[in-house]
Amino acid sequence: MPKKTKPQMSKAFKKGDVDALFRSVDRRAEEIALPYGPLPHNESTELLEKIVTTILSEPDKVIIKRKPKDIPTHIEVTLDGVKYNLTQMLKEADLRTIDIEEATKEHYVNFVKKKAKHGGSAQKAIFEDDDQLNLMGLAGKDEVTNPTEEQIRKLDTKHDFDDLHYAELMALNIYTQGYYSVLNGILRGRLNPFEADVDTASYDSQMKEALCHIALANSGLNKVPEVPLPAGTRAFRYDDKNLPKTVLDQRKESADRVPGKPLVVRESGFVSTSLEKPSEDFDAEYRTVFTNVTGRNVGAISFYPGERELLMPPTDIVYVAHFKKHHKHYFLAKPVRALRDTPEEKTQEEKEFDTWLSKQSAAEESAITQLKSELETTSESQKELFKEKTTLMEETGDHTLALLDLIENLHRMLSEHIKPDSLSAETKIYNQIIGKKAYYKAAPHEFANLVRLAQNYQDDIKKIKIPTKLSKQQEFIDCLSQMQNHLEQGKKLAETLDNIESREALLQAQRDSLRKQIEKTPTAQPRPYAHAPRRGTPVVRTRAIYRAQGGALPTVGKPYYMLDGTAKHIEFVYQKFLSKPYNRDLKKFDDNDWNLKVEGKGKIERPNHGLAHTLRVTALVPLVHEFLKAYSPQKENFEALDAKTLKRCQYIALFKVIGRENELGFKDAQTLYEEGATDVNLYSKFKDNSRKALVDYTLHHHDKDIDFRSKKELEQWHEYLDSGNPNLPGEIAKILRIAHNLDLMRCYDHRQFKHTIKSLKEDLGGNEEAATRLLEYVRGLMDATGNRVMGFGEDQDYNDDLFYDCSTDYKTCLAQINSVPKPAVRLSPRPEA
């Protein structure tokens, strides 16, 4: 048998004989599983979109330069006065999710035609292929400017580019010219991919242009249909000696990994491959063969259509094998595909999970249906009781007016003939009743108390010896008789009302118990307010949860911060203040966040400082205390705070913003005052409003859990209503301040909220991990209550329907807050190996 000879690598590569080149390692390529999940639209991606949008609309607001000046280490971009590390931003951005607005695309078209150095109106023949020129009606011309949209779409005979904007078509075509080396150089971290002696102004303009081409090309490429190659088909890529050493080292490290434990390499630049075999005279130093390629075929609009170019956006790649022969590097690689959608064919594991989930869901749904049926029954009973109570309340009104009139008439007649000393007891009761006349008229729930006092008054009158010469004696006797009649009916009415209220309390207790059972019943069904995740929000695979929990779905823990006994306090601050419009007379000073209209539901007053904000801050108090107790440099001071003190903190938080009359902050209010626009600092006035309401309400509504015994003690606490003042000392002020500041992510942008994050880390002894857990939890509260977010993570607008419900119904809001799992204060230590 003749001896087999090993083919020369260079010849095998040029012939496209991949099987001969990589036969020994090709199986490894098939063994690497392709992970899947959503594509994250991260902060760096959004920031890049904003920079490109600004370049194309207001270019002077963006400045790009290399920093530091002498020996540059990165590219710096300044946007609206804020400096960013562009090199790091491009490294972290995921260009597979970039999304450019329509108006920006139109700006790009004008930019390319009028200002751009590459692809502009002076560009020579963009399409060199005769067939392309014939399609566009430009055959025989020596020079072709940028084709019109109509002309370039004629090239798309298969309609693969129908979804692309004209701007995206232009950008893709520009990339496929020789300019691709500049764009990829920027994406891979080269600080100067332009001419060696480029000056500062030229560097700024060229870099701005390059970023626009990168963004628009990626935006278009993401819409081009993916082209899975037939089994056994390979694609080729060639890199010259300018490939950075760090990139080469990373590829080699990936190739040297043990099978089954691949190192995924983020390819920052476009990955351009060709389906054509390399030419015989091709002498590239780095040669890569791709298997399992699913790219985008842009050949139809490419500058070099003959190459059958397959283009992949910046993506993740696993390098499976590496050889070096005669100073040439050969790689076998495959892309790691991140699917936007779940694969159509489910794995066996997923099928088993679906079966389990269906059975579990059926059982849970049956249990919940029964509980909901019982809840509906109690609800109907409550409605009937409410109707009965309403009718009786109307009757109490008639009896109230009659009793008050009769008592006044009787006392007037007695006073005319009996000395005051002899009427002292009757006069005392009389004053108790008539002194609160308006109150009894407006408070039907106090009817039983009025009947009791009226009975006492009548009993005392009967003990008095009535003068025989009493004028209008018959009228006096008639009054007594009428009063007796109203008292008898009133007592029966009061007893009936008392019975109804007892039944109402019992039904409410049943409803609360049923609600808790429903909340505690784990269900695979989505929550009523489970809205679609924000674009790019990581979605956890349920089968992973199922495996991690040994077959049991995780459940949200028991409420740990529900405000015990505070329902009446919450109802008061909402009905009396938070549901009311701001002061119209102050709208001229600040009309921001005045109200929010929700279609089909109604209007939310003071949405930025309303019920949802107040309850989130109040609920945060005990958790902030736990974190400070664990991480603060003065942790022993926080350990000394007892449960009663924390409840008082929560109570104070309920009243913190009720005195607001518009959205002014202290500094702006002080400026208006100093300029003479207002007679007082309005912000200080708002705090005074809150203090007065707190004192008035608390002194008349004693709560044993809060237990403020005196006005003096309460006044010591009401200073904490101004806990936003950084100069207010003490642990209680700090807890309230942090809870309030965490919620600022709803109205502070990323730049403003950075100060809050920095302060939080300092308050937690510099523990960044603990601060992050707390911040992510607050972000979860924002999502759960439908609030907008501006300062942490991805920005998002209001979820109108959910935010409306959480802003107008405290029970819904608390339930939503409680649905967010409590973060671990301390992470469990890792087990030692």
mmCIF file of N, CA and C in Angstrom, residues 432-513:
data_model
loop_
_atom_site.group_PDB
_atom_site.id
_atom_site.type_symbol
_atom_site.label_atom_id
_atom_site.label_comp_id
_atom_site.label_asym_id
_atom_site.label_seq_id
_atom_site.Cartn_x
_atom_site.Cartn_y
_atom_site.Cartn_z
ATOM 1 N N GLN A 432 -70.249 69.595 74.899
ATOM 2 C CA GLN A 432 -69.578 68.492 74.217
ATOM 3 C C GLN A 432 -70.255 68.161 72.887
ATOM 4 N N ILE A 433 -71.589 68.266 72.892
ATOM 5 C CA ILE A 433 -72.340 67.911 71.680
ATOM 6 C C ILE A 433 -72.350 69.062 70.677
ATOM 7 N N ILE A 434 -72.841 70.224 71.132
ATOM 8 C CA ILE A 434 -73.016 71.352 70.212
ATOM 9 C C ILE A 434 -71.663 71.911 69.761
ATOM 10 N N GLY A 435 -70.626 71.782 70.611
ATOM 11 C CA GLY A 435 -69.296 72.246 70.212
ATOM 12 C C GLY A 435 -68.747 71.484 69.016
ATOM 13 N N LYS A 436 -69.247 70.262 68.820
ATOM 14 C CA LYS A 436 -68.808 69.449 67.670
ATOM 15 C C LYS A 436 -69.969 69.209 66.702
ATOM 16 N N LYS A 437 -70.852 70.178 66.657
ATOM 17 C CA LYS A 437 -72.059 70.045 65.833
ATOM 18 C C LYS A 437 -71.720 69.768 64.363
ATOM 19 N N ALA A 438 -70.817 70.581 63.826
ATOM 20 C CA ALA A 438 -70.441 70.411 62.422
ATOM 21 C C ALA A 438 -69.777 69.047 62.183
ATOM 22 N N TYR A 439 -69.016 68.630 63.168
ATOM 23 C CA TYR A 439 -68.328 67.341 63.050
ATOM 24 C C TYR A 439 -69.331 66.187 62.988
ATOM 25 N N TYR A 440 -70.337 66.212 63.886
ATOM 26 C CA TYR A 440 -71.319 65.135 63.892
ATOM 27 C C TYR A 440 -72.144 65.106 62.611
ATOM 28 N N LYS A 441 -72.379 66.279 62.043
ATOM 29 C CA LYS A 441 -73.129 66.330 60.784
ATOM 30 C C LYS A 441 -72.336 65.690 59.643
ATOM 31 N N ALA A 442 -71.012 65.856 59.696
ATOM 32 C CA ALA A 442 -70.152 65.369 58.600
ATOM 33 C C ALA A 442 -69.588 63.977 58.858
ATOM 34 N N ALA A 443 -69.831 63.425 60.074
ATOM 35 C CA ALA A 443 -69.210 62.140 60.425
ATOM 36 C C ALA A 443 -70.271 61.143 60.865
ATOM 37 N N PRO A 444 -70.973 60.513 59.930
ATOM 38 C CA PRO A 444 -72.028 59.557 60.299
ATOM 39 C C PRO A 444 -71.501 58.364 61.091
ATOM 40 N N HIS A 445 -70.187 58.058 60.955
ATOM 41 C CA HIS A 445 -69.636 56.929 61.712
ATOM 42 C C HIS A 445 -69.559 57.244 63.210
ATOM 43 N N GLU A 446 -69.779 58.536 63.599
ATOM 44 C CA GLU A 446 -69.774 58.925 65.010
ATOM 45 C C GLU A 446 -71.191 58.996 65.583
ATOM 46 N N PHE A 447 -72.156 58.471 64.824
ATOM 47 C CA PHE A 447 -73.567 58.568 65.238
ATOM 48 C C PHE A 447 -73.812 57.890 66.587
ATOM 49 N N ALA A 448 -73.213 56.719 66.800
ATOM 50 C CA ALA A 448 -73.420 55.999 68.061
ATOM 51 C C ALA A 448 -72.937 56.824 69.244
ATOM 52 N N ASN A 449 -71.838 57.533 69.085
ATOM 53 C CA ASN A 449 -71.323 58.383 70.164
ATOM 54 C C ASN A 449 -72.263 59.544 70.444
ATOM 55 N N LEU A 450 -72.844 60.113 69.378
ATOM 56 C CA LEU A 450 -73.808 61.203 69.546
ATOM 57 C C LEU A 450 -75.038 60.718 70.308
ATOM 58 N N VAL A 451 -75.542 59.523 69.966
ATOM 59 C CA VAL A 451 -76.713 58.964 70.651
ATOM 60 C C VAL A 451 -76.416 58.767 72.139
ATOM 61 N N ARG A 452 -75.214 58.274 72.439
ATOM 62 C CA ARG A 452 -74.825 58.051 73.833
ATOM 63 C C ARG A 452 -74.836 59.370 74.624
ATOM 64 N N LEU A 453 -74.246 60.426 74.072
ATOM 65 C CA LEU A 453 -74.201 61.723 74.753
ATOM 66 C C LEU A 453 -75.597 62.330 74.880
ATOM 67 N N ALA A 454 -76.409 62.170 73.833
ATOM 68 C CA ALA A 454 -77.779 62.708 73.872
ATOM 69 C C ALA A 454 -78.597 62.007 74.954
ATOM 70 N N GLN A 455 -78.380 60.695 75.098
ATOM 71 C CA GLN A 455 -79.076 59.950 76.149
ATOM 72 C C GLN A 455 -78.653 60.444 77.537
ATOM 73 N N ASN A 456 -77.354 60.701 77.703
ATOM 74 C CA ASN A 456 -76.857 61.239 78.981
ATOM 75 C C ASN A 456 -77.489 62.598 79.283
ATOM 76 N N TYR A 457 -77.596 63.405 78.235
ATOM 77 C CA TYR A 457 -78.188 64.734 78.410
ATOM 78 C C TYR A 457 -79.653 64.611 78.849
ATOM 79 N N GLN A 458 -80.387 63.739 78.195
ATOM 80 C CA GLN A 458 -81.801 63.556 78.541
ATOM 81 C C GLN A 458 -81.962 63.016 79.965
ATOM 82 N N ASP A 459 -81.108 62.051 80.329
ATOM 83 C CA ASP A 459 -81.187 61.482 81.681
ATOM 84 C C ASP A 459 -80.968 62.560 82.742
ATOM 85 N N ASP A 460 -80.004 63.460 82.492
ATOM 86 C CA ASP A 460 -79.735 64.538 83.459
ATOM 87 C C ASP A 460 -80.904 65.509 83.543
ATOM 88 N N ILE A 461 -81.556 65.809 82.421
ATOM 89 C CA ILE A 461 -82.702 66.726 82.418
ATOM 90 C C ILE A 461 -83.829 66.165 83.272
ATOM 91 N N LYS A 462 -84.007 64.845 83.159
ATOM 92 C CA LYS A 462 -85.109 64.234 83.914
ATOM 93 C C LYS A 462 -84.899 64.340 85.424
ATOM 94 N N LYS A 463 -83.646 64.518 85.857
ATOM 95 C CA LYS A 463 -83.353 64.643 87.290
ATOM 96 C C LYS A 463 -83.648 66.058 87.799
ATOM 97 N N ILE A 464 -83.781 67.007 86.877
ATOM 98 C CA ILE A 464 -84.007 68.394 87.260
ATOM 99 C C ILE A 464 -85.495 68.612 87.555
ATOM 100 N N LYS A 465 -85.721 69.414 88.591
ATOM 101 C CA LYS A 465 -87.101 69.790 88.908
ATOM 102 C C LYS A 465 -87.516 70.921 87.961
ATOM 103 N N ILE A 466 -88.390 70.614 87.044
ATOM 104 C CA ILE A 466 -88.781 71.573 86.016
ATOM 105 C C ILE A 466 -89.749 72.593 86.614
ATOM 106 N N PRO A 467 -89.475 73.887 86.491
ATOM 107 C CA PRO A 467 -90.363 74.931 87.023
ATOM 108 C C PRO A 467 -91.764 74.815 86.427
ATOM 109 N N THR A 468 -92.743 75.021 87.293
ATOM 110 C CA THR A 468 -94.137 74.917 86.823
ATOM 111 C C THR A 468 -94.511 76.070 85.900
ATOM 112 N N LYS A 469 -93.777 77.234 86.092
ATOM 113 C CA LYS A 469 -94.072 78.398 85.260
ATOM 114 C C LYS A 469 -93.250 78.435 83.973
ATOM 115 N N LEU A 470 -92.705 77.285 83.609
ATOM 116 C CA LEU A 470 -91.875 77.222 82.398
ATOM 117 C C LEU A 470 -92.698 77.643 81.181
ATOM 118 N N SER A 471 -92.221 78.695 80.493
ATOM 119 C CA SER A 471 -92.926 79.136 79.287
ATOM 120 C C SER A 471 -92.833 78.034 78.226
ATOM 121 N N LYS A 472 -93.836 77.964 77.423
ATOM 122 C CA LYS A 472 -93.884 76.961 76.369
ATOM 123 C C LYS A 472 -93.697 75.560 76.950
ATOM 124 N N GLN A 473 -94.369 75.321 78.065
ATOM 125 C CA GLN A 473 -94.200 74.039 78.749
ATOM 126 C C GLN A 473 -94.575 72.859 77.852
ATOM 127 N N GLN A 474 -95.635 73.043 77.082
ATOM 128 C CA GLN A 474 -96.039 71.951 76.192
ATOM 129 C C GLN A 474 -94.997 71.685 75.123
ATOM 130 N N GLU A 475 -94.382 72.773 74.658
ATOM 131 C CA GLU A 475 -93.311 72.603 73.662
ATOM 132 C C GLU A 475 -92.151 71.828 74.256
ATOM 133 N N PHE A 476 -91.819 72.132 75.519
ATOM 134 C CA PHE A 476 -90.730 71.437 76.213
ATOM 135 C C PHE A 476 -91.036 69.935 76.328
ATOM 136 N N ILE A 477 -92.292 69.641 76.705
ATOM 137 C CA ILE A 477 -92.689 68.233 76.850
ATOM 138 C C ILE A 477 -92.652 67.522 75.498
ATOM 139 N N ASP A 478 -93.099 68.234 74.466
ATOM 140 C CA ASP A 478 -93.076 67.650 73.122
ATOM 141 C C ASP A 478 -91.632 67.369 72.667
ATOM 142 N N CYS A 479 -90.733 68.313 73.021
ATOM 143 C CA CYS A 479 -89.316 68.116 72.647
ATOM 144 C C CYS A 479 -88.741 66.871 73.314
ATOM 145 N N LEU A 480 -89.072 66.725 74.608
ATOM 146 C CA LEU A 480 -88.585 65.549 75.323
ATOM 147 C C LEU A 480 -89.123 64.256 74.703
ATOM 148 N N SER A 481 -90.384 64.308 74.344
ATOM 149 C CA SER A 481 -91.007 63.118 73.749
ATOM 150 C C SER A 481 -90.374 62.776 72.399
ATOM 151 N N GLN A 482 -90.172 63.812 71.578
ATOM 152 C CA GLN A 482 -89.548 63.590 70.266
ATOM 153 C C GLN A 482 -88.111 63.076 70.416
ATOM 154 N N MET A 483 -87.429 63.616 71.428
ATOM 155 C CA MET A 483 -86.047 63.194 71.651
ATOM 156 C C MET A 483 -86.012 61.722 72.075
ATOM 157 N N GLN A 484 -86.966 61.331 72.917
ATOM 158 C CA GLN A 484 -87.023 59.939 73.346
ATOM 159 C C GLN A 484 -87.245 59.030 72.143
ATOM 160 N N ASN A 485 -88.107 59.471 71.264
ATOM 161 C CA ASN A 485 -88.417 58.677 70.060
ATOM 162 C C ASN A 485 -87.165 58.523 69.168
ATOM 163 N N HIS A 486 -86.453 59.653 68.946
ATOM 164 C CA HIS A 486 -85.242 59.599 68.116
ATOM 165 C C HIS A 486 -84.139 58.762 68.782
ATOM 166 N N LEU A 487 -84.079 58.836 70.107
ATOM 167 C CA LEU A 487 -83.055 58.046 70.810
ATOM 168 C C LEU A 487 -83.332 56.549 70.681
ATOM 169 N N GLU A 488 -84.580 56.159 70.806
ATOM 170 C CA GLU A 488 -84.908 54.744 70.679
ATOM 171 C C GLU A 488 -84.590 54.218 69.279
ATOM 172 N N GLN A 489 -84.983 54.986 68.274
ATOM 173 C CA GLN A 489 -84.678 54.574 66.898
ATOM 174 C C GLN A 489 -83.168 54.632 66.628
ATOM 175 N N GLY A 490 -82.533 55.679 67.209
ATOM 176 C CA GLY A 490 -81.101 55.838 66.999
ATOM 177 C C GLY A 490 -80.287 54.706 67.587
ATOM 178 N N LYS A 491 -80.715 54.210 68.771
ATOM 179 C CA LYS A 491 -80.000 53.093 69.387
ATOM 180 C C LYS A 491 -80.083 51.839 68.519
ATOM 181 N N LYS A 492 -81.295 51.582 68.013
ATOM 182 C CA LYS A 492 -81.452 50.415 67.138
ATOM 183 C C LYS A 492 -80.599 50.572 65.876
ATOM 184 N N LEU A 493 -80.604 51.787 65.351
ATOM 185 C CA LEU A 493 -79.817 52.073 64.145
ATOM 186 C C LEU A 493 -78.328 51.893 64.427
ATOM 187 N N ALA A 494 -77.865 52.401 65.558
ATOM 188 C CA ALA A 494 -76.449 52.288 65.917
ATOM 189 C C ALA A 494 -76.051 50.830 66.114
ATOM 190 N N GLU A 495 -76.944 50.042 66.733
ATOM 191 C CA GLU A 495 -76.652 48.621 66.928
ATOM 192 C C GLU A 495 -76.553 47.899 65.582
ATOM 193 N N THR A 496 -77.463 48.247 64.690
ATOM 194 C CA THR A 496 -77.429 47.622 63.352
ATOM 195 C C THR A 496 -76.140 47.974 62.616
ATOM 196 N N LEU A 497 -75.755 49.248 62.692
ATOM 197 C CA LEU A 497 -74.516 49.678 62.042
ATOM 198 C C LEU A 497 -73.305 48.980 62.652
ATOM 199 N N ASP A 498 -73.313 48.859 63.955
ATOM 200 C CA ASP A 498 -72.215 48.182 64.640
ATOM 201 C C ASP A 498 -72.115 46.724 64.189
ATOM 202 N N ASN A 499 -73.290 46.107 64.037
ATOM 203 C CA ASN A 499 -73.317 44.724 63.563
ATOM 204 C C ASN A 499 -72.779 44.617 62.146
ATOM 205 N N ILE A 500 -73.174 45.577 61.298
ATOM 206 C CA ILE A 500 -72.692 45.580 59.916
ATOM 207 C C ILE A 500 -71.175 45.757 59.881
ATOM 208 N N GLU A 501 -70.662 46.681 60.694
ATOM 209 C CA GLU A 501 -69.220 46.922 60.719
ATOM 210 C C GLU A 501 -68.459 45.690 61.211
ATOM 211 N N SER A 502 -69.049 44.966 62.147
ATOM 212 C CA SER A 502 -68.407 43.729 62.617
ATOM 213 C C SER A 502 -68.372 42.699 61.502
ATOM 214 N N ARG A 503 -69.480 42.587 60.779
ATOM 215 C CA ARG A 503 -69.524 41.646 59.646
ATOM 216 C C ARG A 503 -68.551 42.078 58.550
ATOM 217 N N GLU A 504 -68.472 43.403 58.334
ATOM 218 C CA GLU A 504 -67.509 43.911 57.341
ATOM 219 C C GLU A 504 -66.080 43.556 57.732
ATOM 220 N N ALA A 505 -65.771 43.744 59.013
ATOM 221 C CA ALA A 505 -64.420 43.423 59.489
ATOM 222 C C ALA A 505 -64.121 41.943 59.308
ATOM 223 N N LEU A 506 -65.121 41.108 59.576
ATOM 224 C CA LEU A 506 -64.934 39.667 59.417
ATOM 225 C C LEU A 506 -64.703 39.306 57.953
ATOM 226 N N LEU A 507 -65.521 39.910 57.073
ATOM 227 C CA LEU A 507 -65.349 39.650 55.638
ATOM 228 C C LEU A 507 -63.994 40.140 55.146
ATOM 229 N N GLN A 508 -63.572 41.308 55.629
ATOM 230 C CA GLN A 508 -62.273 41.834 55.213
ATOM 231 C C GLN A 508 -61.148 40.920 55.668
ATOM 232 N N ALA A 509 -61.273 40.384 56.885
ATOM 233 C CA ALA A 509 -60.262 39.450 57.379
ATOM 234 C C ALA A 509 -60.222 38.199 56.508
ATOM 235 N N GLN A 510 -61.412 37.738 56.087
ATOM 236 C CA GLN A 510 -61.463 36.577 55.191
ATOM 237 C C GLN A 510 -60.805 36.894 53.854
ATOM 238 N N ARG A 511 -61.107 38.079 53.335
ATOM 239 C CA ARG A 511 -60.522 38.483 52.045
ATOM 240 C C ARG A 511 -58.997 38.589 52.148
ATOM 241 N N ASP A 512 -58.514 39.202 53.222
ATOM 242 C CA ASP A 512 -57.064 39.322 53.409
ATOM 243 C C ASP A 512 -56.417 37.948 53.494
ATOM 244 N N SER A 513 -57.085 37.033 54.207
ATOM 245 C CA SER A 513 -56.558 35.678 54.344
ATOM 246 C C SER A 513 -56.520 34.978 52.985
#
